[in-house]
Coordinates of C-alpha atoms and ligand atoms in Angstrom, one line a residue:
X1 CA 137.2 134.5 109.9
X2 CA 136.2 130.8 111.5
X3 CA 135.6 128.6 108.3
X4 CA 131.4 127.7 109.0
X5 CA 131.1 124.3 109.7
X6 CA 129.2 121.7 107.8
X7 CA 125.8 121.0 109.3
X8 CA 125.7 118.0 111.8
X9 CA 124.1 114.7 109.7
X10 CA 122.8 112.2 112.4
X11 CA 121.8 108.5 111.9
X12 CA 119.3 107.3 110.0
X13 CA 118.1 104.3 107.6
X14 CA 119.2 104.8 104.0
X15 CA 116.1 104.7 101.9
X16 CA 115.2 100.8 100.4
X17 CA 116.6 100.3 97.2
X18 CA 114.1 97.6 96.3
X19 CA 111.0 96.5 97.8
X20 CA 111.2 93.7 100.8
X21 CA 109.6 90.5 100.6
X22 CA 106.1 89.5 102.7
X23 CA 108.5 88.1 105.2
X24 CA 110.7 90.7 105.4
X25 CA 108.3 93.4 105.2
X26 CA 106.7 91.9 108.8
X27 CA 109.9 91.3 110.1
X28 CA 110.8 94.9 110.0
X29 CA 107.7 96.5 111.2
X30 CA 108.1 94.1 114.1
X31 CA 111.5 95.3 114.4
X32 CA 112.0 99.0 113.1
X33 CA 109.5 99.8 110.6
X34 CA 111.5 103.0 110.0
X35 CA 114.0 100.6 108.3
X36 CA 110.5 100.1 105.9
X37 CA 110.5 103.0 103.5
X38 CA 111.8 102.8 100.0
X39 CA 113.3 106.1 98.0
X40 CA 109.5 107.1 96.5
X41 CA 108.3 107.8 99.8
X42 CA 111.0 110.4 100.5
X43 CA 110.3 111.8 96.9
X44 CA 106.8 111.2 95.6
X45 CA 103.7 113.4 96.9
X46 CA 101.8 109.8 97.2
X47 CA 102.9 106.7 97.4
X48 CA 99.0 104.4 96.7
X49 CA 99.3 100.4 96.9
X50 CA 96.1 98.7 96.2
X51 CA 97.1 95.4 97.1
X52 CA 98.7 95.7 100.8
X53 CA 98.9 93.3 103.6
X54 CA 95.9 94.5 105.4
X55 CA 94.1 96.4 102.3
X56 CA 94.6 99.3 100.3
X57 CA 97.5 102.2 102.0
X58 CA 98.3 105.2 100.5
X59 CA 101.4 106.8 101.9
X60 CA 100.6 110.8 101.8
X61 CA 104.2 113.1 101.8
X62 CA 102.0 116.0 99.8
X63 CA 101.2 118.7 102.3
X64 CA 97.8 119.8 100.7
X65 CA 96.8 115.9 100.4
X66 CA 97.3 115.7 104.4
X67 CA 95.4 118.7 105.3
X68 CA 92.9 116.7 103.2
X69 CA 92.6 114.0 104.8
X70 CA 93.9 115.5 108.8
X71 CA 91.6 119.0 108.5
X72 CA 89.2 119.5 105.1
X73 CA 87.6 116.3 104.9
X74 CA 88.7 115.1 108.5
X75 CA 85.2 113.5 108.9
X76 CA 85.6 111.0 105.8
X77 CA 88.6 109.2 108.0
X78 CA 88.5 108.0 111.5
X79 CA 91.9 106.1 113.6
X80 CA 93.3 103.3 111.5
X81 CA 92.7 99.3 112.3
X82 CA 96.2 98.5 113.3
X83 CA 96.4 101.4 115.8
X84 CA 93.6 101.0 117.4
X85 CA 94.5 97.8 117.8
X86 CA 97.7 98.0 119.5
X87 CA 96.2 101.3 121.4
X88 CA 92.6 100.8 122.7
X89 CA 93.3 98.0 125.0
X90 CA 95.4 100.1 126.8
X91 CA 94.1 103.4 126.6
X92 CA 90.2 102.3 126.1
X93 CA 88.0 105.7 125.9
X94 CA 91.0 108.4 126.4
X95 CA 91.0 111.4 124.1
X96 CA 94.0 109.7 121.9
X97 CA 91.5 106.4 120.7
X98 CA 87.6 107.3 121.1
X99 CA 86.1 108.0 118.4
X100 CA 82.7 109.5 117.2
X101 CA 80.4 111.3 120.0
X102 CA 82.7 109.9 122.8
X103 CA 85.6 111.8 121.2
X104 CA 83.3 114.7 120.7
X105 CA 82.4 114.7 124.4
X106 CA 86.1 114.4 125.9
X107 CA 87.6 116.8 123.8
X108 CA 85.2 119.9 124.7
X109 CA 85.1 118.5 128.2
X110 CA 89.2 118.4 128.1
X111 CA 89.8 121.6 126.2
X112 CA 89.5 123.7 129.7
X113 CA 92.0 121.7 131.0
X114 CA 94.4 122.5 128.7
X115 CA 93.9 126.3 128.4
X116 CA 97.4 128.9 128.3
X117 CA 96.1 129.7 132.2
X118 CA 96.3 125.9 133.4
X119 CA 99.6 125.3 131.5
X120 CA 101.2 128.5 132.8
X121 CA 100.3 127.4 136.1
X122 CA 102.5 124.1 135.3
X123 CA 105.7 126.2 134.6
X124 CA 106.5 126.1 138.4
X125 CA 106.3 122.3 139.3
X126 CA 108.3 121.9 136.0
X127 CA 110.7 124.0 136.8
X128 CA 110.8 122.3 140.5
X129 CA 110.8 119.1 138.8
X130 CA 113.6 119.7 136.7
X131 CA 115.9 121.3 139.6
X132 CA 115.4 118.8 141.7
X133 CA 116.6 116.1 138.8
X134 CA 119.1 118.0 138.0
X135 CA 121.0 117.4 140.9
X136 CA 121.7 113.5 140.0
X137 CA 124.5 115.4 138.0
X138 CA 126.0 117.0 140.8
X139 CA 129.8 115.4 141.1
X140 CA 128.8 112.7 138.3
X141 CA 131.9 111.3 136.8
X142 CA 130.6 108.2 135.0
X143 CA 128.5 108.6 131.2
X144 CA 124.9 108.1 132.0
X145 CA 122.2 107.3 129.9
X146 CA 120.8 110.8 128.9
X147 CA 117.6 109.0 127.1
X148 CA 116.6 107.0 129.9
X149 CA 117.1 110.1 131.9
X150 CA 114.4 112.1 130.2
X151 CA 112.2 109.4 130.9
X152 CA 112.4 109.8 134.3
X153 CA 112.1 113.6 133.9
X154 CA 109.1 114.0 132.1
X155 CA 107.6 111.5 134.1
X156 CA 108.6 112.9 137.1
X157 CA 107.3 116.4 135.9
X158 CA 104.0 114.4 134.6
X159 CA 103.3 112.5 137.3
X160 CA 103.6 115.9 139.2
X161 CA 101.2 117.7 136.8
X162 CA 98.5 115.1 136.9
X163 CA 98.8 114.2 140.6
X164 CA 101.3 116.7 142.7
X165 CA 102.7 113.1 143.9
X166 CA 99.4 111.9 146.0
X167 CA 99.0 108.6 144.5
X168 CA 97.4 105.3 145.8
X169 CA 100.0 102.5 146.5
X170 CA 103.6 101.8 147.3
X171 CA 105.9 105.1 145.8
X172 CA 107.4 104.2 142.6
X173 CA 105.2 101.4 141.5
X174 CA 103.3 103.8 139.3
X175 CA 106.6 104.2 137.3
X176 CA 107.3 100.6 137.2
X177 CA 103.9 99.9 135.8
X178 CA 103.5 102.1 133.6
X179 CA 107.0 100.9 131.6
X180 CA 105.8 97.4 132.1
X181 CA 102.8 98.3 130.6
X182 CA 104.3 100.4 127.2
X183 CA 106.8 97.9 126.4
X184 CA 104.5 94.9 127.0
X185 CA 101.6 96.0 125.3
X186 CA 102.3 99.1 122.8
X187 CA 103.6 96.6 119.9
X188 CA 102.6 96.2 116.6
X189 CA 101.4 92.5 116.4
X190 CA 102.3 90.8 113.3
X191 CA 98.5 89.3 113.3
X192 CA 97.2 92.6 113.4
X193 CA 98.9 93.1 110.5
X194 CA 97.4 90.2 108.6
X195 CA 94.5 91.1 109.4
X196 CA 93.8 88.2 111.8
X197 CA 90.6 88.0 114.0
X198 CA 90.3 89.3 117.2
X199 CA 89.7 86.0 118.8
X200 CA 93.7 84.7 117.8
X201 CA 95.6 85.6 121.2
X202 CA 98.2 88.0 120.7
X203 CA 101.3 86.3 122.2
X204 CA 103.2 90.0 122.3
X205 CA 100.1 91.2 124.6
X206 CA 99.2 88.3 127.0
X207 CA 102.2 89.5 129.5
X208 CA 100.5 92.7 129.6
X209 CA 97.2 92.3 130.6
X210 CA 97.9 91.5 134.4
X211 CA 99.9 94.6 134.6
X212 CA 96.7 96.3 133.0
X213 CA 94.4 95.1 135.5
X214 CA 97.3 96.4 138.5
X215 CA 97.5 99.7 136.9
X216 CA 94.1 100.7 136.5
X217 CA 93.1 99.8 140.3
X218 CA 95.6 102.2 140.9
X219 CA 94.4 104.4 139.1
X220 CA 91.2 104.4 139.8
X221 CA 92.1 105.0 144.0
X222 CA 94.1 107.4 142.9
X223 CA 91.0 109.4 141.8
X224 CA 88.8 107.8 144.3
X225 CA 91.2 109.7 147.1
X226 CA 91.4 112.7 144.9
X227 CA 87.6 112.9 144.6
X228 CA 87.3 112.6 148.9
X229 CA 89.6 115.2 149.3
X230 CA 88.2 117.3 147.1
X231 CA 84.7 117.1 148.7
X232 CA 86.5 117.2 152.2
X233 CA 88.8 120.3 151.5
X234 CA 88.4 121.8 148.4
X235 CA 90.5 125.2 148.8
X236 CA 93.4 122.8 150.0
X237 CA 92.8 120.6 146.9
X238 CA 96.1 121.2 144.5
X239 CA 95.3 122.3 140.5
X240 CA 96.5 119.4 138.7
X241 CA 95.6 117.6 135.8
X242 CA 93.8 115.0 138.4
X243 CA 91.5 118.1 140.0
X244 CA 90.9 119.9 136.9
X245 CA 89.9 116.3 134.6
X246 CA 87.3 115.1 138.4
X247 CA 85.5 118.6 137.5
X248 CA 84.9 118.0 134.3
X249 CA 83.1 114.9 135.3
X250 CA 78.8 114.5 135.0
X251 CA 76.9 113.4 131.8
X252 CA 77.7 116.2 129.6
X253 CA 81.4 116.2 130.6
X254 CA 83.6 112.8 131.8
X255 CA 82.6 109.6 133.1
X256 CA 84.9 108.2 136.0
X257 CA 86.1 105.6 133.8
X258 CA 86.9 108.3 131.3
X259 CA 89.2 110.2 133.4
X260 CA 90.7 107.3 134.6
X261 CA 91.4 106.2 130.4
X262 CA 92.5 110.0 130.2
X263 CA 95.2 109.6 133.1
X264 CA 96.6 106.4 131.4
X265 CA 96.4 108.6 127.8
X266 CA 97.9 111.4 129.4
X267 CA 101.0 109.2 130.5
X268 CA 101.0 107.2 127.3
X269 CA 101.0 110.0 125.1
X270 CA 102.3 113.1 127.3
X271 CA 105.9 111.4 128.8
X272 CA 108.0 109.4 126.7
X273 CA 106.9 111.6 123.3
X274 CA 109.1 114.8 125.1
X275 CA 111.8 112.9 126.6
X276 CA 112.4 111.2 123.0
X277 CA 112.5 114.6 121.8
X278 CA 114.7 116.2 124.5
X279 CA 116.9 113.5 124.4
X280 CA 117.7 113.9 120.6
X281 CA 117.9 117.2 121.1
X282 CA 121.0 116.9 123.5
X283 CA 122.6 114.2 121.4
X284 CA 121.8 116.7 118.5
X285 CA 123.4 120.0 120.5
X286 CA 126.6 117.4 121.4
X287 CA 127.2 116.4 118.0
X288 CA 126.9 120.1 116.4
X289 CA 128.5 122.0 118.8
X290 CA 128.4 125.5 117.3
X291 CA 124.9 125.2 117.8
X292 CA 124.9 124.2 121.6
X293 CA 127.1 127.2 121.9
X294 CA 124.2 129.8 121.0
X295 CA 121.6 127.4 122.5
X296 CA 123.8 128.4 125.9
X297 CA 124.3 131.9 125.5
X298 CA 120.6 132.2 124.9
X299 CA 119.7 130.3 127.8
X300 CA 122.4 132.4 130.3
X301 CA 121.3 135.6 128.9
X302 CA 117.5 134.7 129.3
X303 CA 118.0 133.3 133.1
X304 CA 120.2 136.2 133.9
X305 CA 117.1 138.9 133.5
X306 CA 113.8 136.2 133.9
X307 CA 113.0 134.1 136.5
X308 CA 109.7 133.5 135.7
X309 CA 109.8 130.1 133.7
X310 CA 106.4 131.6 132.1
X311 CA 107.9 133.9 130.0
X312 CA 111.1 131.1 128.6
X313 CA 109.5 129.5 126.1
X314 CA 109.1 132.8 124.0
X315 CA 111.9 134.1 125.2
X316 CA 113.9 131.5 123.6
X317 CA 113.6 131.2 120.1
X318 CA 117.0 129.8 119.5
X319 CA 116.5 126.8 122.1
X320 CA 113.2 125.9 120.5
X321 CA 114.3 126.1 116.9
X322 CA 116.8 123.4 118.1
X323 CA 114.5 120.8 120.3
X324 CA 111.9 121.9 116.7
X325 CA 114.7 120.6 114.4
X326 CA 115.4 117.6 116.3
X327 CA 111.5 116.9 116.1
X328 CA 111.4 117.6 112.4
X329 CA 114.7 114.8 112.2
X330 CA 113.2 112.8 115.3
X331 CA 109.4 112.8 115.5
X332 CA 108.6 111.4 118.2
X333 CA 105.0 110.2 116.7
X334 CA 106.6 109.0 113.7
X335 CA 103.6 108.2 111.3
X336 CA 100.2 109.7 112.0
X337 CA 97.4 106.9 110.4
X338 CA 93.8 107.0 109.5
X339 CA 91.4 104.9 107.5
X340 CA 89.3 105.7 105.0
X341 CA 85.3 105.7 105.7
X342 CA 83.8 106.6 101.9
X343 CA 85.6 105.9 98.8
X344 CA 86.7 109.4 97.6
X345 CA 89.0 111.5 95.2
X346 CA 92.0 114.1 96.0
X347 CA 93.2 115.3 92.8
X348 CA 93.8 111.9 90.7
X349 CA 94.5 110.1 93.4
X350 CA 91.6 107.8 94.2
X351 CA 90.6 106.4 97.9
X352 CA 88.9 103.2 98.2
X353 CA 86.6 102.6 101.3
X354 CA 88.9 100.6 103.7
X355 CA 92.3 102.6 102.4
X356 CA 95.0 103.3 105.4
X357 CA 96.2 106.1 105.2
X358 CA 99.8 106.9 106.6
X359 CA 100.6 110.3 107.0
X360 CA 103.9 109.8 108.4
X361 CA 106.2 112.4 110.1
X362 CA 109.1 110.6 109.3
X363 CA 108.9 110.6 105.8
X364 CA 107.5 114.2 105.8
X365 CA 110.2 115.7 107.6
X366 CA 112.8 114.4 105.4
X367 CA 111.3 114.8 102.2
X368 CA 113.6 115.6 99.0
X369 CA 111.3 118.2 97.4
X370 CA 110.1 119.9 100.7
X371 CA 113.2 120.5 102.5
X372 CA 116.7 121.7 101.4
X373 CA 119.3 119.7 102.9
X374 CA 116.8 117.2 104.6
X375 CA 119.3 114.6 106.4
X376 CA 120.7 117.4 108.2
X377 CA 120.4 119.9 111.6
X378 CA 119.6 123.2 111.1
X379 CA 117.9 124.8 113.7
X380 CA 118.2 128.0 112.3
X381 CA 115.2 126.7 109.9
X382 CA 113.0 127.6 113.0
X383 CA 114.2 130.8 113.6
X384 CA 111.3 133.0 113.8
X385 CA 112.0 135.3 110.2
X386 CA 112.7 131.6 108.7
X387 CA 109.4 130.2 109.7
X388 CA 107.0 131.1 107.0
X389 CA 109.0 129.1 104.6
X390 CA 107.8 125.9 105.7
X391 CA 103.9 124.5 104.9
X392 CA 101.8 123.8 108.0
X393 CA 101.1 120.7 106.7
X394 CA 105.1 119.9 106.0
X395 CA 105.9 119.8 109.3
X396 CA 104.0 117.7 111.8
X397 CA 105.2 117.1 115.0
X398 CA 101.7 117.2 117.1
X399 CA 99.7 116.4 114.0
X400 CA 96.9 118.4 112.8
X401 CA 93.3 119.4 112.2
X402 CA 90.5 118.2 115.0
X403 CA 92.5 115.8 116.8
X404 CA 96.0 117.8 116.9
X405 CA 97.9 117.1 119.6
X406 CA 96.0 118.0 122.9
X407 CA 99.0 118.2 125.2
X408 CA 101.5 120.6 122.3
X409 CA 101.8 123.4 124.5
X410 CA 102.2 121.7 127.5
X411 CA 105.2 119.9 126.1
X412 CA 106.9 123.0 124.3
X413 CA 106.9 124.8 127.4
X414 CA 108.4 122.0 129.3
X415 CA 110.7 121.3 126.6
X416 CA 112.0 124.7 127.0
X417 CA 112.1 125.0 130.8
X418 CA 113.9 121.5 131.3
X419 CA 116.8 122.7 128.4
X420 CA 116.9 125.8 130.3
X421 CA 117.5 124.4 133.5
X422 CA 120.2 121.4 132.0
X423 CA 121.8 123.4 129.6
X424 CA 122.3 126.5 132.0
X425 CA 124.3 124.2 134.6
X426 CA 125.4 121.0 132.4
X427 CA 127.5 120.6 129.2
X428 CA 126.3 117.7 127.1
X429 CA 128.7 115.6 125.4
X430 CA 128.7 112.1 123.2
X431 CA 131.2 109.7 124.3
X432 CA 132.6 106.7 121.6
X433 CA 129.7 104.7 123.2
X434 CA 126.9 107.2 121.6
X435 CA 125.7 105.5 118.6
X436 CA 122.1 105.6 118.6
X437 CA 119.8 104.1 116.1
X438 CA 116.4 105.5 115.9
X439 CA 113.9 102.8 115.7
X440 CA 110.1 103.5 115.8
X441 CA 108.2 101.7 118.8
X442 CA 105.4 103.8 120.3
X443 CA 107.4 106.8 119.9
X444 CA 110.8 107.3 117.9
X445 CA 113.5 105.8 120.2
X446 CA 117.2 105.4 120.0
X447 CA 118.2 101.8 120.0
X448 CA 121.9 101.3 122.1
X449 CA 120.4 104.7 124.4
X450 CA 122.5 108.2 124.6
X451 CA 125.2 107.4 126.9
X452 CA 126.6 111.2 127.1
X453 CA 129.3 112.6 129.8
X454 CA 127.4 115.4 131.9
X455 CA 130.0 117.8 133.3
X456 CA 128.9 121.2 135.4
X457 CA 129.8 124.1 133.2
X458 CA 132.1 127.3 133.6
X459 CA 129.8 129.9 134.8
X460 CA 130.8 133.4 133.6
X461 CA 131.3 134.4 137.0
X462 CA 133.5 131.7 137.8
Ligands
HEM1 C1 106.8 116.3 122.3 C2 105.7 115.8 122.8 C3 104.5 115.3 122.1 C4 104.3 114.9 120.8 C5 105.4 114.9 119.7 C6 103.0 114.5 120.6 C7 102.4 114.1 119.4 C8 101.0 113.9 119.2 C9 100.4 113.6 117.9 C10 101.2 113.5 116.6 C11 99.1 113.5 118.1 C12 98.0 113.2 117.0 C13 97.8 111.8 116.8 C14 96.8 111.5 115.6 O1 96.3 112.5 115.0 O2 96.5 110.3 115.4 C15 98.9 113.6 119.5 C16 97.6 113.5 120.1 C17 97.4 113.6 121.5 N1 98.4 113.9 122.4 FE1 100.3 114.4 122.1 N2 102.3 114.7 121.8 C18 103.2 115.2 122.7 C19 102.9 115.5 124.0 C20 101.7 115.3 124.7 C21 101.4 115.6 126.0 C22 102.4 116.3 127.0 C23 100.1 115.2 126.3 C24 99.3 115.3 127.5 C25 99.7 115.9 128.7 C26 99.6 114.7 125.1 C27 98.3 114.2 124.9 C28 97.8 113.9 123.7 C29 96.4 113.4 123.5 C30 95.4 113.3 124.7 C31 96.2 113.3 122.1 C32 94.9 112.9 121.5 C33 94.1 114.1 121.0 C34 92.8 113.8 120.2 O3 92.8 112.8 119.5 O4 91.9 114.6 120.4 N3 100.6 114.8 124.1 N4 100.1 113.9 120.2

């Protein structure tokens, strides 16, 4: 009998030893503030610091203190300082930062948009999407870059679903802008970590803002042209995102300017979270390689008898345990933070007014006394008759309570369809090159990319 192999271990910071200095403490949430957490917060149930840079932070690893705070007392907390500072520039009045009645407003107004009809209805242009890409790999000799890749997937399959590729301006300027626009802007300022005022530029923003003021005139053409044709032709009007968020518009629904904010939310929040996940899903499926092999003989077996890309994502438990493990290793939203509104008690753990609150994925997901074997992938965890042995509130990908993740379903089932489609036709594998370093920016990235060789596979029938 074949000797099982030892579980895959890929790369992460070593828990801190000691805690940094001021300096270094900013210096590494500039850089990596993954690198940041000391050996209590990947063993303690709370980690509570009254005298932070920026005020009081509790660090919350305990499962029932974050339903606490993310579902039974949701109302006592609303979106941290710091985020909403890097975030609300950008993404103004979108679903991911309003707050209060707005929020209310655009979430009942939204949730139609996002019903298991509408996302079904996106299986096909993802699954066109994803063909079509797939063909780059056709005769490809040279490593490529599989996490750039995924960017240009989901965004290719996004920028479909939102839009079925009618949008204002030159092709491919969207895409360009809306890079410019992450990388320029979605940074954690060191002043905004003091605690400076508002009024102190932020230097790490100012090459931003043009590209801001470009990319929302785009936007809002795009929907001004949507919005004609729609009043001009409506049966010939496509069912996107774009069609679906200009009926929910009129006073009890969205505002233009709100659906424009939601477009930009939607690409902020609904592109480079799943191609972070699908692209440390691959390197993860590379490095263990008895696990890509069931991950491909589900996927064969499950496109041999159903073409209808509907029906993959439950189909295929075994390829979502995997992309689910590499999101419990990986999250690609790697702390979740909120701020205290009322001073208030959980347990004996007291909450001043003002506290930040960190509810970090990260952390979660490789906690000592919530996970056996933490550092390492094991899909199998997420295998349906292993599931009820982990917490709702232990693993948090999409978050949880009122302002869960609006887009979840939408990703898992475009998760599965784009693994489907790679995996049935490429094998995935790390070169010496592939030494990524996962480093938290807006989403969980790996530093040095995934340069992986992409070669067609052996077909049964071949
Ligand atoms: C693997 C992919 C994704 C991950 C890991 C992810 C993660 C998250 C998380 C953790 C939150 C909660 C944030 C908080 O509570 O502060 C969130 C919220 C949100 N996500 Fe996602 N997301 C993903 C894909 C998407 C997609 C595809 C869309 C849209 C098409 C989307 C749109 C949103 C929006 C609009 C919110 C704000 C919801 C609200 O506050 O009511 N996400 N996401």
């Amino acid at each position: 009998m074949d000797a099982v192999p030892a579980p895959f271990v890929p790369p992460a910071p070593k828990p801190r030893t000691k805690p940094p200095s001021l300096l270094q403490m900013l210096r590494i949430v500039y850089r990596n503030p993954l690198e940041l957490w000391g050996e209590p917060s990947y063993n303690e149930k709370w980690i509570s610091i009254s005298t932070g840079v920026g005020g009081p932070l509790v660090i919350a690893n305990d499962p029932g203190l974050i339903r606490h705070v993310l579902v039974d007392n949701a109302k006592n907390y609303k979106m941290a300082r710091v985020r909403q500072k890097i975030l609300r520039p950008i993404l103004r009045d979108g679903l991911l930062t309003a707050e209060g009645d707005v929020w209310k407003r655009s979430r009942k107004a939204m949730a139609p948009v996002f019903t298991p009809r509408h996302i079904n209805g996106f299986a096909a242009p993802m699954l066109r999407r994803t063909e079509a890409f797939a063909e780059r790999y056709e005769g490809e000799t040279d490593t490529v870059d599989v996490a750039r890749d995924m960017t240009m997937l989901t965004y290719d399959i996004l920028a479909e679903t939102l839009f079925s590729g009618e949008i204002a301006g030159e092709p491919g300027s969207f895409a360009k802008q809306v890079d410019h626009l992450f990388e320029t802007m979605g940074r954690v300022d060191p002043l905004d970590l003091l605690g400076a005022p508002d009024w102190l530029p932020r230097f790490t923003r100012i090459r931003g803002a043009r590209t801001m003021a470009f990319f929302r005139r785009l936007v809002a053409d795009t929907a001004r042209m949507r919005k004609e044709k729609l009043e001009r032709d409506p049966e010939g009007t496509p069912n996107d995102f774009l069609t679906l968020l200009l009926k929910a518009e009129g006073p009890q629904g969205l505002s233009r300017e709100e659906i424009a904010d939601n477009i930009i939310t939607f690409i902020g929040a609904g592109h480079e979270t799943t191609a972070r996940a699908l692209g440390w899903t691959l390197y993860c499926l590379a490095e263990a390689p008895w696990e890509r092999d069931r991950v491909e003989a589900e996927i064969d077996a499950v496109l041999a008898r159903e073409p209808d890309p509907v029906k993959w994502l439950d189909a295929m438990p075994v390829t979502r345990a995997a992309f689910e493990e590499a999101m419990r290793l990986y999250p690609p939203a790697a702390s979740i933070s909120r701020e205290a509104i009322e001073d208030e008690t959980y347990e004996d753990l007291h909450i001043r007014k003002g506290a930040q609150i960190q509810v970090m994925p990260w952390t979660v997901h490789r906690h000592r006394k919530l996970w056996d074997n933490p550092e390492a992938f094991m899909p199998e965890r997420f295998l349906p008759e292993n599931r009820d042995r982990i917490d709702r509130f232990q693993y948090l990908p999409f978050g949880a309570g009122p302002r869960i993740c609006i887009g979840a379903s939408f990703a898992m089932q475009e998760a599965v369809i784009a693994l489907g489609v790679l995996l049935s036709r490429f094998r995935f594998d790390t070169v010496a090159e592939t030494k990524p370093w996962p480093v938290q920016k807006l989403t969980t990235q790996p530093e040095g990319g995934l340069p992986m060789r992409v070669t067609p596979r052996a077909r049964k029938s071949d």
